[in-house]
Short mmCIF file of C-alpha atoms in Angstrom, two decimals:
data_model
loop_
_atom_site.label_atom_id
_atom_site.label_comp_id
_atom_site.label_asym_id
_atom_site.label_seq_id
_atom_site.Cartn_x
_atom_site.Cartn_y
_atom_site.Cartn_z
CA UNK A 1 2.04 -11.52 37.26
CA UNK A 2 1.41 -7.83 37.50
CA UNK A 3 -2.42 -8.62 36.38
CA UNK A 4 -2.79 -10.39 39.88
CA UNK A 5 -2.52 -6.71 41.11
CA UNK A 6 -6.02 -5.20 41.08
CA UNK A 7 -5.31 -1.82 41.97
CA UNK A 8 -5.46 0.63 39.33
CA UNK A 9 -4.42 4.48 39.08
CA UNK A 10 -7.91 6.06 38.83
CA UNK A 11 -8.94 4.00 41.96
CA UNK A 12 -5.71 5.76 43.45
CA UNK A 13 -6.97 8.99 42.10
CA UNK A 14 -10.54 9.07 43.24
CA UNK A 15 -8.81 7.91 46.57
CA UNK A 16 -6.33 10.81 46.91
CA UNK A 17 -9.56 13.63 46.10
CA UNK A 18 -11.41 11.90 48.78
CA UNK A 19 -8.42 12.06 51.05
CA UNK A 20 -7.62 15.57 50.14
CA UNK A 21 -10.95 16.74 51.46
CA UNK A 22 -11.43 14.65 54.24
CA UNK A 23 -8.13 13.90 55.65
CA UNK A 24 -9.16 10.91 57.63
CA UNK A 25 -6.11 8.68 58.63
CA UNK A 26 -8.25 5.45 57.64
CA UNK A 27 -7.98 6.85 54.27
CA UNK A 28 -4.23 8.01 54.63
CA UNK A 29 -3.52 4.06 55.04
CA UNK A 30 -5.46 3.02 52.36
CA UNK A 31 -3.97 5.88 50.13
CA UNK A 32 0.12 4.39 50.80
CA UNK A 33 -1.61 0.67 50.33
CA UNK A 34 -2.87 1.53 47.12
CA UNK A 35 0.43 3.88 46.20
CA UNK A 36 2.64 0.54 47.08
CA UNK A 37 0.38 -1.76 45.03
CA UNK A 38 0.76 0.70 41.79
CA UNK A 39 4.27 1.04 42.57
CA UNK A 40 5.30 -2.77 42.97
CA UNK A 41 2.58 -3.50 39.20
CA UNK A 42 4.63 -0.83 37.69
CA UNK A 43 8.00 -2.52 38.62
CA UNK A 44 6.57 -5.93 37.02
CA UNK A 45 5.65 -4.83 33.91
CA UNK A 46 8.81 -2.59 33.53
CA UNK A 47 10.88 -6.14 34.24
CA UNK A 48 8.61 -8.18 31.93
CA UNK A 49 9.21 -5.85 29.01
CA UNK A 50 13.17 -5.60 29.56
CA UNK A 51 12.98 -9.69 29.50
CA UNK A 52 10.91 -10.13 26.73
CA UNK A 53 13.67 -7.32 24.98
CA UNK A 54 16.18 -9.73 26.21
CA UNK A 55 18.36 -10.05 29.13
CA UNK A 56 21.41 -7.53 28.49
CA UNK A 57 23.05 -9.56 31.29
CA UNK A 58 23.91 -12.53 29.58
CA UNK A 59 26.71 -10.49 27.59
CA UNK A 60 28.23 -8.79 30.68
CA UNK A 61 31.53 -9.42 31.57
CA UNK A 62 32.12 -11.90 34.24
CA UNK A 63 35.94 -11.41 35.30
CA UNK A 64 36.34 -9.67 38.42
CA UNK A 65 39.41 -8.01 36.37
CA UNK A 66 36.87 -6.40 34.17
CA UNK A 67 34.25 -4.48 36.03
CA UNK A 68 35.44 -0.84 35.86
CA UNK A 69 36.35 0.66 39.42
CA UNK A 70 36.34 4.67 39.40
CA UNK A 71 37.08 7.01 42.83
CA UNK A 72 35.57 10.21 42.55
CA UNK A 73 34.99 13.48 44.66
CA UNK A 74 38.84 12.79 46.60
CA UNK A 75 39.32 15.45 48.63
CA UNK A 76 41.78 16.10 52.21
CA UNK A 77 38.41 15.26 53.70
CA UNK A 78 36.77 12.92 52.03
CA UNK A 79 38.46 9.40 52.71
CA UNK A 80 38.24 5.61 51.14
CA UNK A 81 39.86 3.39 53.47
CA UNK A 82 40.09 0.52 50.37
CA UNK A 83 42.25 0.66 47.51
CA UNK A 84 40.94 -1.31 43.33
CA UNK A 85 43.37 -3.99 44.73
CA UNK A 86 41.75 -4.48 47.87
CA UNK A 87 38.39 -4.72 45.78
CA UNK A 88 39.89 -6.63 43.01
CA UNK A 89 40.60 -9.34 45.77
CA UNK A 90 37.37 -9.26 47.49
CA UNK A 91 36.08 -10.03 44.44
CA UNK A 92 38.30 -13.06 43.50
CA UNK A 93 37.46 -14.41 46.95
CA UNK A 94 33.65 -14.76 45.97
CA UNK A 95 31.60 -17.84 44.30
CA UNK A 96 32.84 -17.61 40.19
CA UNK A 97 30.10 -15.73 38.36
CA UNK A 98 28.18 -13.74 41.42
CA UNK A 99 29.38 -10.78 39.71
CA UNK A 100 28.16 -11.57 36.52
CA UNK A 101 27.28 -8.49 34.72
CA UNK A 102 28.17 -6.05 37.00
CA UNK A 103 29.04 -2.76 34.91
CA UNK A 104 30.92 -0.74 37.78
CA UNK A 105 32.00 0.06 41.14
CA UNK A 106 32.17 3.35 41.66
CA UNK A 107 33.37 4.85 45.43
CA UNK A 108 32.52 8.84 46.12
CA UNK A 109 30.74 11.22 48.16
CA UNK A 110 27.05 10.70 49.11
CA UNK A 111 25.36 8.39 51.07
CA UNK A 112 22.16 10.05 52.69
CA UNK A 113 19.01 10.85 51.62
CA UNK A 114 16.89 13.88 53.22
CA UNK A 115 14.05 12.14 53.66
CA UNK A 116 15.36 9.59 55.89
CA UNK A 117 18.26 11.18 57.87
CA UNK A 118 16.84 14.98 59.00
CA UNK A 119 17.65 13.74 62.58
CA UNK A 120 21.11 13.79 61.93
CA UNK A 121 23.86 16.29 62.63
CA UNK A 122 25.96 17.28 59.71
CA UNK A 123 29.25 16.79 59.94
CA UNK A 124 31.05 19.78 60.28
CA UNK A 125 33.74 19.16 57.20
CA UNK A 126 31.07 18.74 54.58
CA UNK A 127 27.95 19.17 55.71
CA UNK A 128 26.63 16.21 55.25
CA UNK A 129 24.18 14.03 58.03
CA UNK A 130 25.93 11.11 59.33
CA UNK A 131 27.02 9.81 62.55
CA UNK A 132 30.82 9.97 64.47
CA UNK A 133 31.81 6.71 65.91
CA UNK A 134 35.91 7.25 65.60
CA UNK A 135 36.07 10.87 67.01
CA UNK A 136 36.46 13.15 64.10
CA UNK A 137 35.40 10.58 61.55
CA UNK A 138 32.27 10.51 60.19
CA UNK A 139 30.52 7.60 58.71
CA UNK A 140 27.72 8.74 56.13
CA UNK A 141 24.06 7.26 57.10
CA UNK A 142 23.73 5.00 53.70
CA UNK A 143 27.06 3.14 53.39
CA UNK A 144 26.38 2.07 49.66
CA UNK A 145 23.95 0.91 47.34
CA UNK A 146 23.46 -1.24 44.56
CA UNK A 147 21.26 0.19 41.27
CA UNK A 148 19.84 -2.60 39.44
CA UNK A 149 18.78 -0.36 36.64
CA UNK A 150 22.65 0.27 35.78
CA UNK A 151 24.31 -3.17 37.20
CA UNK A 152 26.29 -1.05 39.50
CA UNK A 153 28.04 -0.23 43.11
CA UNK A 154 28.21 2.83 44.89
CA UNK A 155 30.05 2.96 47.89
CA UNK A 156 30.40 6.58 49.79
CA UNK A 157 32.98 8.08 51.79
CA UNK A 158 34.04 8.75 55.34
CA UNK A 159 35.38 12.16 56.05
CA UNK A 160 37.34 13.69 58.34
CA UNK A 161 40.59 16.21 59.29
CA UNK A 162 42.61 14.52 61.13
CA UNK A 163 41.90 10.57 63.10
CA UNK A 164 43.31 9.08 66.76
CA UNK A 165 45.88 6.59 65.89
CA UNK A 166 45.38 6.41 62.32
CA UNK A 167 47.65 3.14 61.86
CA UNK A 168 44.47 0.67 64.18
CA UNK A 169 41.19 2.71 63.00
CA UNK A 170 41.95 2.85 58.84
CA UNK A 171 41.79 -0.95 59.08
CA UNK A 172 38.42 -0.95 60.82
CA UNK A 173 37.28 1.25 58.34
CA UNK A 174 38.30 -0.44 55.49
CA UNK A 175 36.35 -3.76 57.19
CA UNK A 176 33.39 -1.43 57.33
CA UNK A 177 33.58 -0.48 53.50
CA UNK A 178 34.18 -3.91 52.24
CA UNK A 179 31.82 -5.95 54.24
CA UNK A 180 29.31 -3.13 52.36
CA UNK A 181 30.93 -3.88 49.39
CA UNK A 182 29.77 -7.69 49.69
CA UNK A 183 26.40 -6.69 50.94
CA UNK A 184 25.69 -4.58 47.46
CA UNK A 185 27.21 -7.40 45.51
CA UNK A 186 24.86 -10.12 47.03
CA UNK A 187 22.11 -7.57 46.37
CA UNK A 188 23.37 -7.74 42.44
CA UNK A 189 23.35 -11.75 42.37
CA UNK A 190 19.90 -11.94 44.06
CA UNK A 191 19.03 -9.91 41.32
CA UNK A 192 20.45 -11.81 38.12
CA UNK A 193 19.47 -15.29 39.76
CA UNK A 194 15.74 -14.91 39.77
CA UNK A 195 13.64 -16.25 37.19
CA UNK A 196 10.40 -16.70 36.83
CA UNK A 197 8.23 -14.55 39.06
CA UNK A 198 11.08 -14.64 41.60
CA UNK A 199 12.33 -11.42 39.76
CA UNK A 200 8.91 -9.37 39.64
CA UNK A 201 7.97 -8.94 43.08
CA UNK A 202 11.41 -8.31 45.21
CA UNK A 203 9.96 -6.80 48.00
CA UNK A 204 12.56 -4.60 50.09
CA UNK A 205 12.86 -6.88 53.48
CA UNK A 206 13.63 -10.35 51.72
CA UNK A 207 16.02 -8.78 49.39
CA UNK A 208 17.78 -6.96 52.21
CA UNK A 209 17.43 -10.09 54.27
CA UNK A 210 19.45 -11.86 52.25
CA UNK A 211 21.93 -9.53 51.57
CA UNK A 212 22.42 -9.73 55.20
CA UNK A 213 22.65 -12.86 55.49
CA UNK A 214 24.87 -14.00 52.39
CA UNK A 215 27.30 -10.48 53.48
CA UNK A 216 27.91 -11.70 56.97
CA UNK A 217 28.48 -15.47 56.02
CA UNK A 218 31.14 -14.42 53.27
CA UNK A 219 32.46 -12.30 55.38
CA UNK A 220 33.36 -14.79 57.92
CA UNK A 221 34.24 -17.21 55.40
CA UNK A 222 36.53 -15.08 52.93
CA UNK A 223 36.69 -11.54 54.38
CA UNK A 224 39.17 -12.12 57.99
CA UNK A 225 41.33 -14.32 56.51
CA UNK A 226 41.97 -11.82 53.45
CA UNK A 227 42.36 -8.70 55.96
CA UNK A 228 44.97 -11.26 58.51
CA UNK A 229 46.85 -12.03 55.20
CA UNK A 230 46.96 -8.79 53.32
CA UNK A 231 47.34 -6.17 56.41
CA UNK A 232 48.82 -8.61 59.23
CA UNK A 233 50.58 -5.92 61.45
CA UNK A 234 47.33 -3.48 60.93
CA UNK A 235 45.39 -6.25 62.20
CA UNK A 236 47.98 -7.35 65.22
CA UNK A 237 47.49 -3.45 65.94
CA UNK A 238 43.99 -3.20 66.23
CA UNK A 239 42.96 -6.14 68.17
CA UNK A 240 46.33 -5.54 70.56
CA UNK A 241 44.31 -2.11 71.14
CA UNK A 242 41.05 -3.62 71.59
CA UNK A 243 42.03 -6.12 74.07
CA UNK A 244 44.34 -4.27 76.27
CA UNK A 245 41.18 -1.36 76.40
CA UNK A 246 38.49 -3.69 77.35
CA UNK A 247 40.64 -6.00 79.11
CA UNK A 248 38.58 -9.43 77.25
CA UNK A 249 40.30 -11.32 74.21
CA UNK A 250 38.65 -10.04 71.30
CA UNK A 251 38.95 -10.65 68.21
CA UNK A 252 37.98 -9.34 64.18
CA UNK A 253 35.21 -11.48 64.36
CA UNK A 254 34.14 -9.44 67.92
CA UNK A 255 34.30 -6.34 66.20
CA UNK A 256 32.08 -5.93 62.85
CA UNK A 257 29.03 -4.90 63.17
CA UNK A 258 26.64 -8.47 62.27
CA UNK A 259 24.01 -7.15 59.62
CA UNK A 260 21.41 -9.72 60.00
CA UNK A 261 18.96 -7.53 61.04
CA UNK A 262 15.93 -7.41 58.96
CA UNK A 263 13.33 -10.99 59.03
CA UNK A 264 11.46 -12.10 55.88
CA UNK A 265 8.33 -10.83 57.39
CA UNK A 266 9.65 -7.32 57.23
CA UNK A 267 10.39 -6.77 60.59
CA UNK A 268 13.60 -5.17 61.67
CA UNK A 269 15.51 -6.44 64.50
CA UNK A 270 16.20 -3.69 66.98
CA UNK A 271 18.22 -3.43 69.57
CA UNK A 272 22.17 -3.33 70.43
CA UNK A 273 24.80 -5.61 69.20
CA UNK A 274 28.50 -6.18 69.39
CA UNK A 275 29.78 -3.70 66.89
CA UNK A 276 27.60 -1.31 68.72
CA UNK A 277 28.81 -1.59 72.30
CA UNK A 278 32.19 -1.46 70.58
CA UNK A 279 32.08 1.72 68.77
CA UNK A 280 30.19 3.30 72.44
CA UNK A 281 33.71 2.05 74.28
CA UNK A 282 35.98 3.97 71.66
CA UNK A 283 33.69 6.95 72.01
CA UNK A 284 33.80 6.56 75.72
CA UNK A 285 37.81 6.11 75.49
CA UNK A 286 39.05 9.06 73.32
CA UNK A 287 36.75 11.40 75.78
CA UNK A 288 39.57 10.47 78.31
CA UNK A 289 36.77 8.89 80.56
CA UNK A 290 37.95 7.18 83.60
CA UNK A 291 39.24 3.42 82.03
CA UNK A 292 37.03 1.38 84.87
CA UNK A 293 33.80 3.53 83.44
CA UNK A 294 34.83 3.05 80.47
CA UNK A 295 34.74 -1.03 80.87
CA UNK A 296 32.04 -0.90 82.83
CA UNK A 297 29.87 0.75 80.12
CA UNK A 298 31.18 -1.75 77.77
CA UNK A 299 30.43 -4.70 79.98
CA UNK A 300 26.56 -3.17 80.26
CA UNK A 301 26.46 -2.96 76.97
CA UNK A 302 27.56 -6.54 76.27
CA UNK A 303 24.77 -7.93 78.85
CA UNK A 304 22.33 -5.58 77.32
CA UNK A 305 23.31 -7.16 73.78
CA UNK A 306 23.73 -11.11 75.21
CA UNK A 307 27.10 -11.76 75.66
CA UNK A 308 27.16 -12.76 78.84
CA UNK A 309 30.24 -14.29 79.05
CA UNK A 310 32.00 -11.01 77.70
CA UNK A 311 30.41 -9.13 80.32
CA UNK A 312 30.87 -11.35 83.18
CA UNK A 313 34.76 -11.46 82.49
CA UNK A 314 35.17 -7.50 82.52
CA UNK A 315 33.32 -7.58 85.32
CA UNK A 316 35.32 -9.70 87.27
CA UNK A 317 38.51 -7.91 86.36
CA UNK A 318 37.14 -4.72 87.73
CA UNK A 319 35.85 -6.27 90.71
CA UNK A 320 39.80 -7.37 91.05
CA UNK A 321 41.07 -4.26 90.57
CA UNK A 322 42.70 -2.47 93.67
CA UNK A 323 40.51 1.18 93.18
CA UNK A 324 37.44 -0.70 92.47
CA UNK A 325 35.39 0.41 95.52
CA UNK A 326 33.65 3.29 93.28
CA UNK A 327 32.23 0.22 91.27
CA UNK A 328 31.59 -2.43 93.20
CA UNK A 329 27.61 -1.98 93.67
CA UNK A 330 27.34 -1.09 89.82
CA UNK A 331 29.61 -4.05 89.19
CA UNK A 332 28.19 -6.69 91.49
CA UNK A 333 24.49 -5.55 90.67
CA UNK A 334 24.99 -6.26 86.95
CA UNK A 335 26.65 -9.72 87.72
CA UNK A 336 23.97 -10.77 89.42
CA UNK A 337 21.46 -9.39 86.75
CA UNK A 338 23.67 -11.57 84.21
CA UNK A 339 24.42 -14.66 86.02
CA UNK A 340 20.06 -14.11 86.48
CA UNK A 341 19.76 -14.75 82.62
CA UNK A 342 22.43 -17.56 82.58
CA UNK A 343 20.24 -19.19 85.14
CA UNK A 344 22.79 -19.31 87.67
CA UNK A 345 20.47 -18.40 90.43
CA UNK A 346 21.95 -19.54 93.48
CA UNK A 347 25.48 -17.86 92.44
CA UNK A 348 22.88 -14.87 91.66
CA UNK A 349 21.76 -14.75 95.27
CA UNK A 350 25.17 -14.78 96.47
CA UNK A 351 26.39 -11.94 94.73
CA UNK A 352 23.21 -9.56 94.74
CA UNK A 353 23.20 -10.28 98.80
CA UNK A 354 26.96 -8.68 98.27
CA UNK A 355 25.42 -5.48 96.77
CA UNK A 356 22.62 -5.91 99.48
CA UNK A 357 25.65 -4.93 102.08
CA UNK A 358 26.48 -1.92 100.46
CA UNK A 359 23.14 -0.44 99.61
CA UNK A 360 19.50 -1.57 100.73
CA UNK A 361 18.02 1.76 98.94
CA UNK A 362 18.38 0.24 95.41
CA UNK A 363 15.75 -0.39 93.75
CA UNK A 364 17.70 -2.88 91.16
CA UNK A 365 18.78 -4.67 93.22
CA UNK A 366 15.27 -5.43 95.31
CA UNK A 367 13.84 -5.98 91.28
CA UNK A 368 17.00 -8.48 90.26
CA UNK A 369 15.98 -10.34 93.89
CA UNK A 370 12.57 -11.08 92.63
CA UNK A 371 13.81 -12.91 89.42
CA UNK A 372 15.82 -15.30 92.00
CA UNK A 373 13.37 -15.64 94.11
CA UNK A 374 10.37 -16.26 91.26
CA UNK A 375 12.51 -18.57 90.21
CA UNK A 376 13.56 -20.50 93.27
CA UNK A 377 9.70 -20.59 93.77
CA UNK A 378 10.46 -18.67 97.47
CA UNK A 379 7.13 -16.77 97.16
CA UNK A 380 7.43 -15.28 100.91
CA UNK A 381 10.36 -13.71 100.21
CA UNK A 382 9.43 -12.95 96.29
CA UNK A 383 6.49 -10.79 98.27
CA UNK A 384 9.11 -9.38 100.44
CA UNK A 385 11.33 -8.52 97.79
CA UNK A 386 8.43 -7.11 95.23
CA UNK A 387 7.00 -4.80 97.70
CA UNK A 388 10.46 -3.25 98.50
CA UNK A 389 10.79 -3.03 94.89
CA UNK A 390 7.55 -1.39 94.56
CA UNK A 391 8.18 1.30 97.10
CA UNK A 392 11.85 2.16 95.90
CA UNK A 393 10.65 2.03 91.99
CA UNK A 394 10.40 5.75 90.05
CA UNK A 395 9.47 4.72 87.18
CA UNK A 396 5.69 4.45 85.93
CA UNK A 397 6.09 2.13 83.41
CA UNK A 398 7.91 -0.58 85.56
CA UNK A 399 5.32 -0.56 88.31
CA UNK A 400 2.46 -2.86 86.54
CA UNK A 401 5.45 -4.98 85.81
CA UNK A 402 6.01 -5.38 89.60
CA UNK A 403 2.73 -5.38 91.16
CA UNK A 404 1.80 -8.40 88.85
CA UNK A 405 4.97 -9.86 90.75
CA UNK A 406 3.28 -9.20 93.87
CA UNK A 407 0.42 -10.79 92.20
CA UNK A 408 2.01 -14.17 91.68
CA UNK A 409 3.14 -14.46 95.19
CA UNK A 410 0.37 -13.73 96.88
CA UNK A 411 -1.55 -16.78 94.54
CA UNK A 412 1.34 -19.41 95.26
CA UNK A 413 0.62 -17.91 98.91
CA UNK A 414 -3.11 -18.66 98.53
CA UNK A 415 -3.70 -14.96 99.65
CA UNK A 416 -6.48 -14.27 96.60
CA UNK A 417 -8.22 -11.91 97.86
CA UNK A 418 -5.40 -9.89 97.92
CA UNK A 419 -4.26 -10.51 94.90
CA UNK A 420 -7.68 -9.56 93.19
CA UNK A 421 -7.23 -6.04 95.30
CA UNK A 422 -3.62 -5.56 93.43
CA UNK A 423 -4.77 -6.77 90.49
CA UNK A 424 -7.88 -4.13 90.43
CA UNK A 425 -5.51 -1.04 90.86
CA UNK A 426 -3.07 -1.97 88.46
CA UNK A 427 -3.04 0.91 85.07
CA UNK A 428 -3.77 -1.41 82.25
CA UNK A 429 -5.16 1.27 79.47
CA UNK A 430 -1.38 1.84 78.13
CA UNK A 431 0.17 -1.46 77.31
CA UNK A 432 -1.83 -4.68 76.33
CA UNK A 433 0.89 -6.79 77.88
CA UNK A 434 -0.28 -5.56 80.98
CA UNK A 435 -3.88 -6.30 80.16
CA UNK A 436 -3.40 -9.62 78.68
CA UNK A 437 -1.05 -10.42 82.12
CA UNK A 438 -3.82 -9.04 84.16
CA UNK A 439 -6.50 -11.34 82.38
CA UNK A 440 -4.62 -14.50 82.82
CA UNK A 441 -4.04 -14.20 86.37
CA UNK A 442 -7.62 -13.06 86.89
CA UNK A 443 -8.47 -16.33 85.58
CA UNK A 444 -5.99 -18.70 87.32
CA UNK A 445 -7.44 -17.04 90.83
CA UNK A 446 -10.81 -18.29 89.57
CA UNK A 447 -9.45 -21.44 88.73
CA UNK A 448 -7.25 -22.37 91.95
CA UNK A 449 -10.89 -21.39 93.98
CA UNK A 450 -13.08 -23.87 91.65
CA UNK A 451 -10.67 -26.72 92.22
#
């Protein structure tokens, strides 16, 4: 396998001179291509030679009750929310034999790496970058990690002095830690499992990719029913909390973060999610924000990340609620933006005709009218609307965006020469989306006149 990999180290040599002289950043690329290639040949023949030696696996123990579990580096401030039972069971709850020759678990302080986490603050206990989502705890950036070298598990710490209502947030830590704790594992049996040239290769993004996957299924599958059954009044706690804050029935499910986030390809999925918009409303909560802002940030956050139905509810209850007037626009303008994406675009035009009343000057609400009315195919008042828009918008970027708008109505209008007058002042030398947009509609104008 690793002789299908051409690259050699003096080619990466004579490279790296030319580089150093030069600095081009045509040759920078080709430099990591060629350092990744010599890495990833390295890593084959270094897994070749330990299988030809013999797999040292195939004598590892393979009771759960076995595997050695060590906490190190306990201090008043540095915390680990799970206990060797609560692993010991985790463990037991998995597929017989996906821990096969796993050497060790070990939990204790770490968890970054400079390289990758400069941006962050330290935390002021320890020093160390991470990130506060429970105010006064921090989580550390790397939550474990799995060293295939030495068959074993780190997971790292959380610190922190003193935490709000100790009794509902150890339990969501703990979910954090062992939801890890099956990531790493599944990392370990994607390891063992491969044979053939399945083992050489293991790029990064389909090993992660499946640890995200296989950590969130088992998770779902084993994980909530162990935490219900072995911390029932922790749990009853936490999603009591939870619900009576946000003021929508959620549940454990609602709450962890979902790790499927990196594709085969190698792409990484960004954006928010659930577990995200939650840990923004505790934030927002223990500041001792207003509790209507605080929902209402939630309930953005939830459309933002696609639950619609989350964000529709909370925004009905604060449209109910008797000192709601400071919200209403915010609140009606994002139902209408939601019940937009549902497709609900009558009950859209309804509600955003609501926010109308109380202020014309907005420019979201003149930008959520022309989705209704593209979409309703009303291109008289879909020009209306997008010129409104136009003149009320601030923001650079979003103009294109709405003079192509303008575009399209003026074409279902049969107004073309106007259109091609939009279209020839509209900035496309930043985004190709723009250009590409621009291209298309240049060429159904030319089109609608031939036929």
């Amino acid at each position: 396998m690793s002789r299908s990999i051409h690259t050699t180290y003096s080619k990466f040599i004579k490279l790296k001179r030319k580089y150093d002289e030069n600095k081009k950043p045509e040759l920078k690329e080709k430099l990591d291509t060629l350092y990744n290639d010599l890495n990833k040949k390295h890593i084959v023949k270094r897994q070749i030679h330990q299988q030809r030696k013999g797999d040292p696996l195939e004598d590892s123990c393979m009771n759960a009750d076995d595997i050695l579990i060590f906490f190190s580096d306990e201090s008043p401030l540095i915390h680990y929310p799970i206990s060797e039972s609560d692993i010991r069971s985790v463990l037991n709850q998995l597929p017989k034999g996906i821990f096969k020759g796993l050497k060790s678990i070990g939990l204790r302080f770490g968890g970054w790496d400079w390289e990758c986490t400069y941006d962050l603050d330290p935390d002021p206990f320890t020093g160390r970058p991470g990130y506060e989502t429970i105010p006064g705890v921090y989580f550390p950036p790397i939550l474990g990690s799995y060293f295939r070298r030495d068959s074993r598990i780190e997971l790292y710490a959380f610190t922190y002095s003193t935490m709000p209502d100790e009794n509902i947030w150890m339990l969501y830590l703990k979910i954090n830690m062992l939801m890890t704790l099956v990531h790493e594992i599944f990392h370990h049996y994607d390891f063992i499992s491969r044979r053939s040239r399945g083992r050489w290769i293991m790029e990064s993004y389909k090993t992660e990719a499946y640890a995200e996957k296989m950590e969130y299924k088992w998770f779902l599958d084993a994980m909530v029913e162990y935490i219900q059954r072995t911390y029932p009044l922790e749990t009853a706690e936490l999603i009591s909390w939870l619900q009576n804050k946000s003021g929508i029935p959620l549940t454990i499910k609602d709450i962890v973060e979902d790790p499927r986030r990196t594709h085969k390809n190698g792409f990484v999925k960004i954006g928010s999610g659930m577990d995200n918009c939650i840990r923004d409303f505790i934030k927002n909560y223990y500041l001792g924000k207003d509790i209507l802002e605080v929902r209402m940030s939630l309930a953005e956050g939830l459309h933002d990340a696609d639950f619609y139905d989350y964000a529709l509810e909370i925004i009905d209850n604060i449209l109910n609620t008797e000192n709601a007037n400071t919200y209403r626009y915010r609140a009606l303008t994002l139902k209408a933006d939601t019940l937009v994406h549902l497709e609900k675009y009558l009950e859209a035009q309804k509600i955003i005709t609501e926010a109308l009343a109380i202020n014309q000057q907005g420019f979201e609400v003149w930008d959520i009218l022309c989705d209704i009315y593209e979409n309703l195919s009303q291109w008289d008042l879909l020009l209306e609307a997008s010129c409104k828009s136009y003149q009320l918008c601030t923001n650079e970027i979003s103009k294109p965006r709405i003079s192509l708008t303008q575009v399209r109505s003026l074409i279902e209008l049969g107004r073309f020469e106007e259109a091609e007058k939009i279209l020839d002042s509209v900035d496309v030398s930043k985004r190709k989306v723009i250009t590409r947009k621009v291209n298309e509609l240049r060429a159904e104008i030319q089109s609608r006149l031939h036929s």
